[in-house]
XYZ file of C-alpha atoms in Angstrom:
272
model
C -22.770 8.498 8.316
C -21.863 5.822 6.110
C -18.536 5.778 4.124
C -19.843 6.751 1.016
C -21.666 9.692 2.646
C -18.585 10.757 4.413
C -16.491 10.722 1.218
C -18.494 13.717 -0.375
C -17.525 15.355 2.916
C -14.193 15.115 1.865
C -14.192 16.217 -1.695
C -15.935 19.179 -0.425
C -13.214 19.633 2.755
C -10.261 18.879 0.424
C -11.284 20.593 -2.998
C -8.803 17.724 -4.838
C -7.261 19.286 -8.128
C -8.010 16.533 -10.928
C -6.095 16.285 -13.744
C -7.859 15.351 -17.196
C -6.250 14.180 -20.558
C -10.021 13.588 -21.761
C -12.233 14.559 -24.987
C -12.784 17.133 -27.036
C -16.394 16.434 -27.012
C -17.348 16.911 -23.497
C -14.249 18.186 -21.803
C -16.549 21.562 -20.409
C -19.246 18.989 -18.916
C -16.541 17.413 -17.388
C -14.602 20.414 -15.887
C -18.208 21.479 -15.014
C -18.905 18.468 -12.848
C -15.728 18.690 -11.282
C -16.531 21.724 -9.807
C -20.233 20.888 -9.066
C -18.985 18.473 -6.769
C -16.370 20.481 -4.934
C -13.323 19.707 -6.678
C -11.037 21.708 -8.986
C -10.381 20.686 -12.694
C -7.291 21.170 -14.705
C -6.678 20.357 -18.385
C -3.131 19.296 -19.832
C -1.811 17.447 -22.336
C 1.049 18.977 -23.970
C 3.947 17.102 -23.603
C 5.878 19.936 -22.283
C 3.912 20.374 -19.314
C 1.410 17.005 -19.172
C 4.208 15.752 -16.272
C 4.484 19.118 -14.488
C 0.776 19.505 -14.137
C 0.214 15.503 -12.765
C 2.650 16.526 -9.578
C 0.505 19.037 -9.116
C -2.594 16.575 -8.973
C -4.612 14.462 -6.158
C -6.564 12.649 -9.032
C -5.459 12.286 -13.083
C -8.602 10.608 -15.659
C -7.554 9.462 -18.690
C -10.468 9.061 -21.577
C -9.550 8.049 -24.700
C -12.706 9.268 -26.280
C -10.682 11.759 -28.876
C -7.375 10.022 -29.426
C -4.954 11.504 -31.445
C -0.927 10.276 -31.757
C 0.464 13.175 -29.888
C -2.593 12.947 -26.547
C -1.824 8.904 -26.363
C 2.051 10.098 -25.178
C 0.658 12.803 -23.045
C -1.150 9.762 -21.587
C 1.312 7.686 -21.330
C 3.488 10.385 -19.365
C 0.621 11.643 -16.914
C -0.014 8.048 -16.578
C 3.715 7.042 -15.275
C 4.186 9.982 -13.324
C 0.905 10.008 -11.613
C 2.076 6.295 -10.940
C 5.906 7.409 -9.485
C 3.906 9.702 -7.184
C 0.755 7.258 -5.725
C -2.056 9.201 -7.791
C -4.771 7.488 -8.636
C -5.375 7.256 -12.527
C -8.928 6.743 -13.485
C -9.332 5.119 -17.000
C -12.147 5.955 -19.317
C -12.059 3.203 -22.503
C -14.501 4.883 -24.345
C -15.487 2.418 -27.444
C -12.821 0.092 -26.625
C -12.968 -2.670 -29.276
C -13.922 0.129 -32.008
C -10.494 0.851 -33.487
C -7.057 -0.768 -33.924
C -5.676 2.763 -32.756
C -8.073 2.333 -29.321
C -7.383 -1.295 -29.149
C -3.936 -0.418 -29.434
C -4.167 2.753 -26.896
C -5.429 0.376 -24.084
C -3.430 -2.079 -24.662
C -0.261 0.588 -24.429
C -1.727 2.155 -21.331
C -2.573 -0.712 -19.372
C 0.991 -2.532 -19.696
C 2.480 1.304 -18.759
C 0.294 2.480 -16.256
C -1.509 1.215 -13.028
C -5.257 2.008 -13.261
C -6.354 2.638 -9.476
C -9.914 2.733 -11.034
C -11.615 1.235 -14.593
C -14.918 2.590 -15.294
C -16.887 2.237 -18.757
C -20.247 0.613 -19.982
C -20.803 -3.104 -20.185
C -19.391 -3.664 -23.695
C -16.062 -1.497 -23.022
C -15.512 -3.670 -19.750
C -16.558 -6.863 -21.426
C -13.574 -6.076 -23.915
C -11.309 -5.072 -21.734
C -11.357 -8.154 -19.596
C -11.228 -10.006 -22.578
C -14.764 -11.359 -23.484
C -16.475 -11.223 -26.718
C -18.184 -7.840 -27.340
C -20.562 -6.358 -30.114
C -19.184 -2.657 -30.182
C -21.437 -0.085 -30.608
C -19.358 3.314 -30.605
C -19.306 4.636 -27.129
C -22.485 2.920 -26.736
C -23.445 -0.382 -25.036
C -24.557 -2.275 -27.907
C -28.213 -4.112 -27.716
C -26.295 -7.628 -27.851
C -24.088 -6.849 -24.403
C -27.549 -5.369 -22.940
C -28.770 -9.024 -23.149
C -25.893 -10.055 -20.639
C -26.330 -7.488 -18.271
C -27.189 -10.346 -15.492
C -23.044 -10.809 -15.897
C -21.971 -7.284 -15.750
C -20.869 -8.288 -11.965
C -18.718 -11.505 -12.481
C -17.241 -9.224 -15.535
C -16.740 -6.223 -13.075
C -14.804 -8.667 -10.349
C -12.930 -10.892 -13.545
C -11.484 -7.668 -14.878
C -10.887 -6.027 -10.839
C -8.830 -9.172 -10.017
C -7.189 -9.334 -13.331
C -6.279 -5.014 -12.806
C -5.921 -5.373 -8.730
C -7.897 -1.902 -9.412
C -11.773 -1.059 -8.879
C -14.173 -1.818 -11.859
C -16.977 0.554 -12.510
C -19.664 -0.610 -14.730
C -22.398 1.850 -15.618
C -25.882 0.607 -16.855
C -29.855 0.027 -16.099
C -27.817 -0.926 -12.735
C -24.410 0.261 -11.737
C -21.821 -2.407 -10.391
C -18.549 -1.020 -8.982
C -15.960 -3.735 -7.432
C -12.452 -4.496 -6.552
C -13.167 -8.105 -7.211
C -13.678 -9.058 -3.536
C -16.913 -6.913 -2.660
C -19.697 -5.977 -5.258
C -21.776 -2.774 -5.006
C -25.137 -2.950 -7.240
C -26.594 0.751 -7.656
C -30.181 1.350 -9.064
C -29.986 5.160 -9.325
C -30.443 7.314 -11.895
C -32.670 7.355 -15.180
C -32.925 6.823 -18.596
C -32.629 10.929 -19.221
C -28.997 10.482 -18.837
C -28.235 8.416 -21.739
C -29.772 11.069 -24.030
C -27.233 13.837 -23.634
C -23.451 13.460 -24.819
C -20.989 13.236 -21.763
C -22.781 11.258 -18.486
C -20.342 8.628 -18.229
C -16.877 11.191 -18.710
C -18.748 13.199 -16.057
C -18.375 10.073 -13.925
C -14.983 9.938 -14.450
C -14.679 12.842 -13.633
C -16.582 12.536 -10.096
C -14.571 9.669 -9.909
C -11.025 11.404 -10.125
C -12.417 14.049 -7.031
C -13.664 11.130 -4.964
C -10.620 9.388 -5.641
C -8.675 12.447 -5.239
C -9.299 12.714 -1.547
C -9.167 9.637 -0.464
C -7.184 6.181 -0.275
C -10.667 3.930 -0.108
C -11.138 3.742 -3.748
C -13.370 1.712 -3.294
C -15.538 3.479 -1.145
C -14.887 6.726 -3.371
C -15.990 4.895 -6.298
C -19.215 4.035 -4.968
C -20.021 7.233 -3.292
C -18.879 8.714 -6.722
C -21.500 6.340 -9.118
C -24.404 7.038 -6.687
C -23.821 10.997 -6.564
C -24.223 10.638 -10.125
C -26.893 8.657 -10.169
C -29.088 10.337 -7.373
C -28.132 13.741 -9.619
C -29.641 12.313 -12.313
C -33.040 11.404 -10.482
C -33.085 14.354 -9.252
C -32.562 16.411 -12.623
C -35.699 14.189 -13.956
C -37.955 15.427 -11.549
C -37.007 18.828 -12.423
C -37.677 19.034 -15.984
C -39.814 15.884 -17.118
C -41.702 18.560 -18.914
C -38.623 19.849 -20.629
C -36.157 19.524 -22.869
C -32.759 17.086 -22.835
C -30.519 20.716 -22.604
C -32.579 21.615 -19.639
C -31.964 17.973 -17.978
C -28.412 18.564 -18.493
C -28.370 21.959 -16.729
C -30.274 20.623 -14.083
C -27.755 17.776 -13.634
C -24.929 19.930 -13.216
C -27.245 21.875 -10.776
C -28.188 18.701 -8.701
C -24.355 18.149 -8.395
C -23.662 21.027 -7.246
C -26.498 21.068 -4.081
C -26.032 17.446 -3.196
C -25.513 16.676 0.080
C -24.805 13.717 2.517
C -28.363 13.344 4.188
C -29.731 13.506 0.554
C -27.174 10.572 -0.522
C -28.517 8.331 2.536
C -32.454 8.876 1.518
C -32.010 8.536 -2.204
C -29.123 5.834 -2.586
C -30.562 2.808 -3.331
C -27.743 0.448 -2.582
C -26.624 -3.202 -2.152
C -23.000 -4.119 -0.996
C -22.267 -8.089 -1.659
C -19.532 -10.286 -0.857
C -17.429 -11.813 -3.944
């Protein structure tokens, strides 16, 4: 087995307990899809117990998809504690360049917290590592989609810049850590018609990183479970509906297994 097979082996031996300060909007998708894939989901961010509840973690994600002045501090804490204790923190912009208040957010949390892993779409990574983007809400706008052919010197500009792995999701999925470059062609177009795909990668991201130290190994077994899920989830109900894609997606997760990650990935490691 290859080390991206091995490492769903691991979230399924180790059942890592991953702590979210995430979104109102899909926070049950993404406690869902934590438990799909074999981890355990927890859900904190009261200031009285955020820090309590991060020692108890393998794995905290932080999306900032719902902010609000009292979740940013819970952030913050989970954030520096998770740090004190060498968890990985997974960081979800989610329309970064939107807002003064999310602009403002990520720019708090990344001079207060190391991000272990950074994974958003190719305008919320273009802003991050300081490039012009056209915002789009949580969407990749139609202007960034014309510089797709970049997403991978962005993805290694902003891992070098963050010493952390970069995870960009689109038509092809690049994960790096600035000195290696993994291009993923998984998954389909379904998935960008329900609410909640790329916080359910975070959240596969926090139990693959939540069981191991190769994060960047987790993070690429983590973006092509999701993306093989997806496929999969198509074939299922290409007659059907977008709620019955979403069930099925959740149900892919759940019966995925390492001999069906080495037939389905479709996968491409490159040297920086």
């Amino acid at each position: 087995m290859n080390p991206y097979q091995t490492a769903l082996n691991k979230v399924q031996e180790q059942n890592p307990l991953v702590h979210h300060l995430t979104n109102y909007v899909t926070v049950n998708d993404c406690a869902n899809i934590t438990l799909a894939i074999g981890g355990s989901p927890i859900m904190a961010d009261d200031l009285e117990e955020v820090a309590a509840i991060t020692e108890l973690a393998q794995a905290v994600v932080i999306n900032i998809g719902t902010l609000n002045a009292r979740t940013v501090e819970a952030m913050v804490l989970a954030g520096k504690k998770a740090n004190q204790l060498g968890i990985p923190v997974i960081l979800d912009p989610v329309g970064a360049g939107a807002s003064a208040l999310r602009n403002q957010t990520l720019a708090r949390l990344l001079a207060e917290v190391y991000f272990a892993v950074i994974r958003g779409n190719l305008s919320e990574i273009r802003f991050l590592a300081g490039f012009a983007s056209v915002n789009q809400g949580v969407d990749v706008s139609q202007a960034d989609l014309l510089t797709v052919q970049d997403s991978q010197a962005v993805a290694q500009q902003l891992a070098l810049a963050r010493q952390a792995v970069v995870v960009i999701t689109g038509k092809v999925d690049v994960v790096s850590d600035g000195l290696q470059v993994a291009l993923i062609e998984n998954g389909h177009p379904t998935m960008s018609r329900i609410t909640g795909t790329g916080c359910m990668l975070s959240s596969l991201l926090g139990s693959f990183c939540g069981s191991q130290k190769d994060y960047f190994s987790a993070s690429v077994a983590a973006t092509l479970a999701m993306g093989i899920s997806g496929e999969i989830a198509h074939e299922k109900t290409q007659h059907q509906g977008t709620g019955s894609f979403r069930v099925a997606l959740l149900d892919a997760v759940s019966q995925l297994t390492p001999a069906t990650m080495e037939q389905r990935g479709r996968l491409q490691i490159v040297k920086a």
